Amino acid sequence: MKYNLITVKKTAILVIIAAIFSFLQLVSTYIFHYNTFKYSPINVGIFNLLIFITFFIIYFIGGNIVYWIIDRCSQPEKVENNKDSTHGLAYFLVIILGWSPWLYAFYPGSLWWDMCYEYDQYYGSYRFDSVLQFPAFPTYVMGLLMDIGKTLFKSDNVGMFLYIILQTLVCAFACTKVITLLEEIKLNKKIIYSFLLVYAFFPVFGASVQSGVNNVLNYGLTLLSCVYIYRIYRQISRNEVTKRIIVSCFWYINYALLSSLWRKEMVYIYTFISILLIIYCYRVKFRRISAVLLYGILILCLSSAFSERLVVEKLIGQTLNKVNDTKGFSVPLLQVARFVYYHDDLVSDEEKGILNKSFSYGYDGIRKSYNPNLSDSLIFNFNFKERERNGFYRVYWSFFKKDPLLFLESLIASSYGYYSILPNAPKTINNAPTNGLPGMRLPGLWISLDPDKQFGNVSGIEYRAETQKLRTLMSDWLAELEKSLNAFFGFGICTFLMVVLSSYSYSRSKKLTSVIPYILPLMLCMVCIASPVNDYGRYYIGVFYCMPFIIGITMQSERKKQHA
C-alpha cells in the first residue's frame, strides 16, 4: 500500500523525533552564539517558543518527506532473491577508480599527528603507558608495513603508502559489500548505481582513505559489521537454513573482532548488539545461532582483555604498563568544569580542595582551560587513580544536585555539532574558533608532520613535488564544495536522517527488533557525542560511510513478497 496519509502511529513517532531535535537545536543555537542557553542575556520565553515551533515544523515536515520518498522508492521483494551478486569485482574496481586521483595526488597519504605518535610507539620513542596511548594492534600493523617499506624499498613513503593501500582496500571492499547486498535484496537498479557513484566519486570517501589515521580503516570494518548484522537479522526473519546464518555469524564475529582491535570502544557496541541478536534468536527459537553469537561475545571480551598486552610484549617487543584511559570521562569532566566556570560561588572549600587534588593543574586550572567543545586539557590533567580517594564522584553528584540542567547543557555544548542542522563551527568560551570550517569536517588534506621534530624513525615522509598543483587544486575544490554541501550533508542532517529511517522501519514492520540493523551506526553517533571533541569529522565520517547502506535496507524493510 502506497503512503498517502500518515497513520496515527507514524505521526506520533515523527512528533516525538521532531520535538527532541527541535529542543536540541534551540539549545545548541544559543550555545553557539552565547556559549549558554540557561544564562544567555536574551533568553526570552516567547522568543524561544517561536524558535522551537519553527524548528519543529522543519523537522516534522522533513521527517514526512523522508517517509514519503522511502515509501515511493520501495518495491515488493521477489521470492527468488537469494542469489549472491556476481558484479562485486566490477563495483570494487569502479570505487577504486574513483578514489585513485586522491591516492595519486596525496601520495603517500596525509600523515596525521595520531599516526605519528603510533609510529613513535612502535619504534619505542613514545611509551605505551602514556595518557595518549593508541590501540596496540593498528600500531603494530602500521609499524610492520613501515618496516617493509624501509627494508625492501628503502623508503618511509612506501612504508606509509602500504598502510594507506591497506585501508583503501578494506574500505572499498566494505562499500562493495554494501552495493552487492542491495543488489541481492533486489533494490531498484537505478538506486544501486546511484549509491555506487556516491561511494566512488563523492569526495568525502576518496579524501578520507588517503588520510593516515587509524579511524579510517575502522570505517570499513564497522561497515562490514553492519552488513553482516543485517544479513543475520534478515536470514533469521526469513527462517533461512541454519548453516547460512552460521556463516554470516562467522564473518560478523571476525569483522567485529578486527574492529574492536582497531578501536577499543567498539567491543562494547558489538557486545550489546550481539546480546540483542541472541535475544531475538531465542524468541524465534534459533538456539544454535544464539550459541554461536554467545561464543562470539566470549571471543570479543577475551581479545579486549588480553590482546593489547600480547601485541605490545610479544609482537612489538616492548613493555606495557597498563594505564587507565581517561578519554571515557570526557562528558563528566566537562560537566564539572562547566559548573565550576558558571558557579564558582556555589563550590565549597572542601569541594575546591578535592578538585585541586583531582587535577594536576589544580582548581584554578579548570576554569582557565575550560573549553566546552574540547576536553583534552581536562582528560590529560585528570588524576584518574586518585579519583575515588579524593572524592571526585561525591563532588560530581553534589554539583549535579545543585544544577542538573547545567549538566544537560554541558552535554549539548560538547556535542551539538553531531546533531545540529545549522552549519555552526564550535567556539570556545571566549568565542575563539576551535575547528575551522563548519560542515562535513573532512580529514585534513595535508601532512601534519612538524619538520623540526623527529617522530620515531619516519621523518622521511613527504609529498611529491610534481603533484603540488594537483593537491592544491583538489584541496581548494573540496574546501569550496564543503560550503555548499553543509546544507545537505551536515552531520546533524545525517543523524536526523538515521533516526527517521530507523523509525520508518519500525513503524512499517511493527516490530521493535526491526531496529537492530540500525543500532551500530546510531551507536557510532553516540560515541561521537561522548567523544572529547565536538563536530569532528574524523570521528563522524564512519557514520557517513553507513548512510547508503541504511537508506537501501530501509527501502526494502519488511516489504511483502511477490512472485516473479
XYZ file of C-alpha atoms in Angstrom, residues 20-560:
541
model
C 13.611 16.170 20.598
C 15.639 17.536 17.692
C 13.936 20.945 17.943
C 14.840 21.211 21.608
C 18.427 20.209 20.906
C 18.585 22.691 18.021
C 17.234 25.520 20.155
C 19.740 24.961 22.944
C 22.691 24.386 20.612
C 21.910 27.573 18.672
C 22.058 29.591 21.898
C 25.278 27.846 22.912
C 26.870 28.617 19.561
C 26.045 32.332 19.773
C 26.159 32.953 23.539
C 28.008 29.908 24.945
C 24.991 29.116 27.109
C 21.230 28.760 26.886
C 20.383 28.935 30.554
C 22.343 32.123 31.258
C 22.001 33.823 27.880
C 21.234 37.587 28.095
C 18.352 37.298 25.573
C 16.694 34.160 26.897
C 13.039 35.194 26.399
C 10.301 32.574 26.708
C 8.069 33.687 23.827
C 11.089 34.065 21.529
C 12.321 30.585 22.455
C 8.866 29.134 21.832
C 8.790 30.722 18.397
C 12.226 29.280 17.529
C 11.186 25.867 18.858
C 7.997 25.839 16.780
C 9.911 26.894 13.667
C 12.411 24.064 14.009
C 9.634 21.629 14.958
C 7.838 22.371 11.697
C 11.085 21.940 9.735
C 11.894 18.596 11.370
C 8.325 17.302 11.190
C 7.935 18.168 7.511
C 11.422 16.804 6.818
C 10.539 13.508 8.502
C 7.346 13.216 6.476
C 9.241 13.908 3.261
C 11.715 11.145 4.105
C 8.840 8.751 4.850
C 7.186 9.652 1.546
C 10.369 9.293 -0.531
C 11.320 5.958 1.015
C 7.817 4.614 0.501
C 7.751 5.737 -3.118
C 11.167 4.200 -3.813
C 10.336 0.909 -2.122
C 9.145 -2.050 -4.126
C 7.916 -5.539 -3.294
C 10.680 -8.098 -2.955
C 10.677 -11.103 -5.244
C 10.756 -14.551 -3.680
C 13.762 -15.909 -5.559
C 16.298 -13.332 -4.434
C 18.797 -15.426 -2.507
C 21.429 -15.395 -5.228
C 24.638 -13.569 -4.438
C 25.715 -10.742 -6.722
C 28.213 -11.592 -9.459
C 29.179 -7.977 -10.135
C 31.241 -7.423 -6.993
C 34.612 -7.156 -8.752
C 33.275 -4.583 -11.218
C 31.821 -2.482 -8.393
C 35.091 -2.732 -6.476
C 37.114 -1.523 -9.476
C 34.758 1.424 -10.055
C 35.195 2.515 -6.433
C 38.995 2.187 -6.608
C 38.970 4.170 -9.862
C 37.006 6.955 -8.205
C 39.418 7.109 -5.272
C 42.624 6.847 -7.291
C 43.025 10.604 -8.021
C 43.183 11.255 -4.267
C 45.717 8.480 -3.749
C 47.840 9.766 -6.629
C 47.740 13.450 -5.698
C 48.366 12.931 -1.975
C 50.888 10.089 -2.164
C 51.990 8.695 0.271
C 48.984 9.976 2.241
C 48.120 12.755 4.655
C 50.020 11.995 7.839
C 48.120 12.936 10.988
C 49.585 13.576 14.446
C 47.934 10.427 15.794
C 49.699 8.262 13.246
C 52.984 9.976 14.106
C 52.538 9.017 17.752
C 51.664 5.464 16.754
C 54.896 5.200 14.789
C 56.586 6.594 17.898
C 55.039 3.829 19.997
C 56.124 1.138 17.548
C 59.730 2.340 17.427
C 59.982 2.901 21.170
C 60.334 6.695 21.261
C 56.881 7.072 22.852
C 55.704 4.928 25.746
C 52.763 2.556 25.565
C 51.794 3.554 29.119
C 51.109 7.240 28.386
C 47.755 9.013 28.513
C 47.884 9.349 24.711
C 48.310 5.604 24.240
C 46.740 4.374 20.996
C 45.427 0.858 20.287
C 48.297 -1.603 20.022
C 47.122 -3.706 17.077
C 46.847 -0.916 14.449
C 50.128 0.467 15.791
C 51.746 -2.917 15.098
C 50.261 -3.118 11.585
C 51.402 0.427 10.752
C 54.879 -0.256 12.077
C 55.174 -3.617 10.326
C 54.281 -2.078 6.956
C 56.691 0.772 7.622
C 59.433 -1.798 8.275
C 58.623 -3.452 4.934
C 58.898 -0.096 3.190
C 62.209 0.634 4.871
C 63.673 -2.821 4.277
C 62.505 -3.673 0.777
C 62.148 -0.218 -0.778
C 64.429 1.907 1.428
C 61.597 4.435 1.678
C 59.428 5.745 4.517
C 56.994 6.964 1.880
C 56.418 3.435 0.618
C 56.029 2.167 4.182
C 53.261 4.634 4.904
C 51.636 4.152 1.490
C 51.379 0.408 2.120
C 49.151 1.193 5.081
C 47.123 3.692 3.018
C 46.629 0.976 0.386
C 45.503 -1.469 3.097
C 42.850 0.863 4.471
C 41.766 1.790 0.925
C 41.241 -1.863 0.034
C 39.314 -2.551 3.248
C 37.036 0.466 2.794
C 36.499 -0.252 -0.919
C 35.677 -3.881 -0.112
C 33.169 -2.737 2.535
C 31.472 -0.305 0.139
C 31.353 -3.067 -2.493
C 29.707 -5.383 0.033
C 27.003 -2.767 0.584
C 26.309 -2.462 -3.138
C 26.193 -6.238 -3.672
C 23.895 -6.638 -0.663
C 21.484 -4.044 -2.062
C 21.616 -5.863 -5.389
C 20.934 -9.160 -3.622
C 17.789 -7.814 -1.933
C 16.584 -6.524 -5.315
C 16.707 -2.813 -4.678
C 15.948 -0.679 -7.733
C 18.997 -0.768 -10.019
C 18.969 2.999 -10.559
C 19.262 3.490 -6.808
C 22.018 0.858 -6.565
C 24.072 2.543 -9.287
C 23.491 5.932 -7.658
C 24.944 4.624 -4.387
C 27.874 3.127 -6.299
C 28.638 6.525 -7.843
C 28.325 8.181 -4.428
C 30.873 5.808 -2.907
C 33.230 6.135 -5.879
C 33.107 9.855 -6.632
C 31.667 11.740 -3.678
C 34.798 13.473 -2.295
C 34.368 12.507 1.353
C 35.346 8.906 0.601
C 38.378 9.490 -1.588
C 39.625 12.243 0.708
C 39.286 10.045 3.786
C 41.035 6.910 2.501
C 44.214 8.853 1.697
C 44.338 10.135 5.275
C 46.842 8.377 7.512
C 44.904 7.785 10.713
C 43.631 4.565 12.267
C 39.980 5.677 12.326
C 39.695 5.306 8.553
C 40.331 1.573 8.313
C 37.777 1.086 11.061
C 35.192 2.830 8.837
C 35.423 -0.174 6.549
C 35.361 -2.702 9.382
C 32.274 -1.179 11.006
C 30.528 -1.017 7.633
C 31.291 -4.702 7.025
C 29.947 -5.477 10.503
C 26.771 -3.534 9.643
C 26.295 -5.610 6.512
C 26.544 -8.906 8.394
C 24.373 -7.747 11.294
C 21.691 -7.055 8.711
C 22.339 -10.403 6.995
C 21.929 -12.271 10.287
C 18.761 -10.386 11.168
C 17.270 -10.875 7.703
C 18.162 -14.559 7.481
C 16.607 -15.231 10.875
C 13.484 -13.251 9.941
C 13.158 -15.247 6.703
C 13.773 -18.556 8.533
C 16.662 -19.464 6.259
C 18.906 -22.522 6.557
C 20.871 -22.542 9.815
C 24.198 -23.160 8.042
C 23.834 -19.927 6.048
C 23.155 -17.978 9.220
C 26.173 -19.532 10.955
C 28.392 -18.444 8.041
C 27.081 -14.882 8.406
C 27.741 -15.040 12.159
C 31.291 -16.201 11.465
C 32.027 -13.201 9.248
C 30.301 -10.807 11.638
C 32.389 -12.055 14.572
C 35.588 -11.726 12.561
C 34.905 -8.175 11.404
C 33.683 -7.177 14.872
C 36.880 -8.618 16.373
C 39.120 -6.675 13.966
C 37.106 -3.500 14.529
C 37.439 -3.928 18.305
C 41.195 -4.365 17.946
C 41.330 -1.171 15.874
C 39.185 0.921 18.233
C 38.908 -0.250 21.839
C 35.454 1.215 22.486
C 33.903 -0.884 19.698
C 33.912 -4.056 21.831
C 31.114 -2.625 23.997
C 28.998 -1.795 20.963
C 29.383 -5.232 19.379
C 28.712 -6.968 22.684
C 25.472 -5.017 23.073
C 24.354 -5.771 19.510
C 25.251 -9.452 19.880
C 23.137 -9.682 23.033
C 20.172 -8.190 21.154
C 20.645 -10.723 18.355
C 20.822 -13.557 20.923
C 17.544 -12.403 22.481
C 15.977 -12.253 19.020
C 17.230 -15.776 18.244
C 15.704 -17.122 21.440
C 12.374 -15.524 20.614
C 12.246 -17.230 17.217
C 13.805 -20.474 18.512
C 17.183 -20.319 16.714
C 19.077 -21.736 19.689
C 22.149 -22.834 17.728
C 22.619 -19.317 16.374
C 22.389 -17.994 19.926
C 25.222 -20.307 20.958
C 27.391 -19.106 18.051
C 26.780 -15.447 18.943
C 27.473 -16.156 22.600
C 30.761 -17.691 21.545
C 31.439 -14.534 19.553
C 30.875 -12.346 22.624
C 33.360 -14.506 24.533
C 35.966 -14.023 21.795
C 35.395 -10.249 21.745
C 35.725 -9.923 25.516
C 38.834 -12.130 25.738
C 40.528 -10.284 22.874
C 39.756 -6.958 24.531
C 41.228 -8.181 27.811
C 44.434 -9.829 26.554
C 45.242 -8.683 23.011
C 46.873 -5.398 23.938
C 49.497 -6.939 26.205
C 50.150 -9.793 23.757
C 50.650 -7.400 20.827
C 52.883 -4.982 22.734
C 55.055 -7.540 24.503
C 55.131 -10.463 22.037
C 54.870 -8.781 18.629
C 56.322 -5.312 19.179
C 58.714 -6.405 21.916
C 58.101 -3.617 24.418
C 56.861 -3.442 27.997
C 53.259 -2.486 28.631
C 52.437 -0.766 31.899
C 48.675 -0.558 31.899
C 47.242 2.931 32.322
C 43.646 3.963 32.701
C 42.080 5.614 29.670
C 40.611 8.942 30.796
C 39.006 9.695 27.406
C 35.863 7.931 28.586
C 35.489 10.618 31.257
C 35.114 13.450 28.732
C 31.421 14.105 29.428
C 31.541 14.170 33.276
C 34.789 16.178 33.300
C 33.277 18.811 31.008
C 30.150 18.916 33.181
C 32.216 19.521 36.312
C 34.292 22.165 34.523
C 31.179 23.949 33.257
C 29.741 24.048 36.766
C 32.995 25.495 38.084
C 33.005 28.088 35.297
C 29.453 29.329 35.915
C 29.005 28.528 39.629
C 32.320 29.217 41.290
C 30.372 30.815 44.144
C 28.498 27.547 44.789
C 31.658 25.431 45.122
C 32.552 24.854 48.771
C 36.101 24.997 50.103
C 36.027 21.240 50.661
C 34.946 20.627 47.046
C 37.642 23.001 45.791
C 40.196 21.014 47.760
C 39.015 17.729 46.243
C 39.150 19.120 42.716
C 42.525 20.652 43.448
C 43.856 17.121 44.094
C 41.948 15.581 41.185
C 43.653 17.707 38.512
C 47.370 18.241 38.032
C 46.883 21.969 37.366
C 44.613 22.396 40.380
C 41.224 24.007 40.805
C 42.157 27.289 39.139
C 43.382 25.433 36.064
C 39.893 24.022 35.475
C 38.362 27.459 34.890
C 41.296 28.752 32.856
C 41.494 25.780 30.497
C 37.772 25.068 30.114
C 36.664 24.689 26.502
C 33.091 23.344 26.118
C 33.957 21.766 22.754
C 37.195 20.067 23.718
C 38.050 18.038 26.816
C 41.716 17.286 26.045
C 43.065 19.639 28.684
C 40.810 18.072 31.313
C 41.405 14.398 30.497
C 45.176 14.823 30.192
C 45.383 16.511 33.606
C 42.828 14.344 35.414
C 44.284 12.208 38.195
C 42.390 9.034 37.368
C 43.991 6.836 40.032
C 43.152 9.229 42.840
C 39.566 9.971 41.801
C 37.912 7.688 44.373
C 40.170 8.538 47.285
C 39.891 12.242 46.549
C 36.096 12.089 46.428
C 35.671 13.234 42.813
C 32.447 11.253 42.376
C 31.000 12.829 45.509
C 31.758 16.295 44.109
C 30.249 15.334 40.755
C 26.917 14.294 42.280
C 26.933 17.318 44.545
C 27.253 19.611 41.522
C 24.563 17.655 39.684
C 22.072 18.127 42.505
C 22.782 21.853 42.610
C 22.169 22.448 38.901
C 21.134 19.367 36.850
C 20.067 21.484 33.865
C 23.593 22.859 33.545
C 24.850 19.282 33.226
C 22.414 18.707 30.341
C 23.540 21.961 28.771
C 27.170 20.857 29.088
C 26.409 17.629 27.217
C 24.764 19.590 24.406
C 27.572 22.153 24.357
C 30.168 19.410 23.876
C 28.296 17.521 21.154
C 25.827 19.707 19.229
C 27.940 19.602 16.063
C 26.816 15.997 15.597
C 23.065 16.736 15.538
C 22.658 20.439 14.768
C 21.362 21.009 11.227
C 22.852 24.502 11.158
C 26.435 24.694 9.862
C 27.827 26.148 13.091
C 31.524 25.807 13.802
C 32.215 25.203 17.516
C 33.572 28.068 19.593
C 35.436 28.310 22.844
C 34.016 30.121 25.832
C 35.613 33.363 24.604
C 34.291 32.917 21.045
C 37.607 31.796 19.581
C 37.106 29.239 16.756
C 38.464 25.781 17.503
C 37.950 23.563 14.483
C 38.000 25.855 11.452
C 35.376 25.308 8.768
C 31.931 24.034 9.771
C 30.089 21.296 7.987
C 31.279 17.888 6.914
C 34.640 18.296 8.655
C 36.641 16.101 6.289
C 40.057 14.844 7.377
C 42.711 17.456 6.693
C 44.444 17.204 3.340
C 47.974 17.853 4.413
C 50.864 16.101 6.097
C 50.792 17.486 9.612
C 54.318 16.389 10.474
C 56.395 19.097 12.138
C 59.712 19.163 10.218
C 61.517 20.398 13.340
C 60.507 17.389 15.423
C 61.536 13.784 14.917
C 58.658 11.328 15.142
C 60.240 7.966 15.752
C 62.017 6.882 12.573
C 59.585 8.212 9.942
C 60.974 11.691 9.286
C 61.464 10.864 5.581
C 57.746 11.038 4.732
C 56.892 13.821 2.282
C 54.600 14.662 -0.630
C 55.888 14.597 -4.199
C 56.741 17.995 -5.647
C 55.279 17.173 -9.083
C 51.737 16.779 -7.674
C 51.706 20.002 -5.668
C 49.444 21.898 -8.104
C 47.039 18.974 -8.269
C 46.920 18.751 -4.465
C 46.254 22.461 -4.190
C 43.520 22.274 -6.823
C 41.776 19.315 -5.160
C 42.075 20.805 -1.665
C 40.667 24.173 -2.795
C 37.895 22.451 -4.706
C 36.983 20.360 -1.687
C 37.001 23.385 0.627
C 34.626 25.253 -1.679
C 32.457 22.188 -2.143
C 32.126 21.745 1.622
C 30.489 25.146 1.954
C 27.661 24.229 -0.408
C 27.353 20.695 0.969
C 26.709 21.943 4.503
C 23.039 22.491 3.745
C 22.556 18.901 2.574
C 25.160 16.656 4.184
C 25.975 18.184 7.547
C 26.410 15.828 10.479
C 23.115 16.872 12.064
C 21.174 16.083 8.901
C 22.729 12.611 8.722
C 21.930 11.941 12.381
C 18.324 13.090 11.925
C 18.009 11.011 8.769
C 19.256 7.868 10.531
C 16.782 8.296 13.369
C 13.902 8.861 10.933
C 14.881 5.865 8.796
C 15.050 3.549 11.805
C 11.659 4.834 12.985
C 10.254 4.231 9.492
C 11.405 0.622 9.567
C 9.815 0.142 12.988
C 6.535 1.807 12.021
C 6.272 -0.330 8.893
C 7.138 -3.694 10.469
C 5.544 -3.002 13.869
C 8.430 -4.991 15.371
C 10.950 -3.438 17.726
C 13.532 -5.954 16.504
C 13.492 -4.266 13.081
C 15.702 -1.537 14.582
C 18.595 -3.981 15.188
C 20.344 -3.299 11.820
C 20.363 0.448 12.638
C 21.875 0.170 16.096
C 25.551 0.132 15.069
C 25.524 3.454 13.132
C 23.290 5.005 15.792
C 25.743 3.952 18.488
C 28.606 5.350 16.417
C 26.776 8.671 16.719
C 26.589 8.155 20.472
C 30.340 7.522 20.569
C 30.849 10.840 18.760
C 28.628 12.597 21.289
C 30.647 11.123 24.161
C 33.987 11.840 22.461
C 36.463 14.509 23.632
C 35.847 16.754 20.574
C 32.720 18.443 19.211
C 31.970 18.457 15.469
C 34.983 16.395 14.457
C 34.800 14.798 11.023
C 37.394 12.127 11.677
C 35.021 10.630 14.239
C 31.770 11.081 12.320
C 32.683 10.074 8.772
C 32.372 6.419 9.774
C 28.643 7.137 10.133
C 28.640 8.762 6.710
C 30.016 5.534 5.210
C 26.912 3.747 6.547
C 24.344 6.110 5.014
C 23.849 4.388 1.602
C 23.541 1.059 3.412
C 20.973 2.402 5.882
C 18.904 4.092 3.166
C 18.995 0.976 0.995
C 17.849 -1.523 3.611
C 15.089 0.850 4.729
C 13.670 0.861 1.202
C 13.355 -2.918 1.374
C 12.453 -3.389 5.023
C 9.582 -5.784 5.585
C 8.130 -5.447 2.081
C 5.561 -8.000 1.002
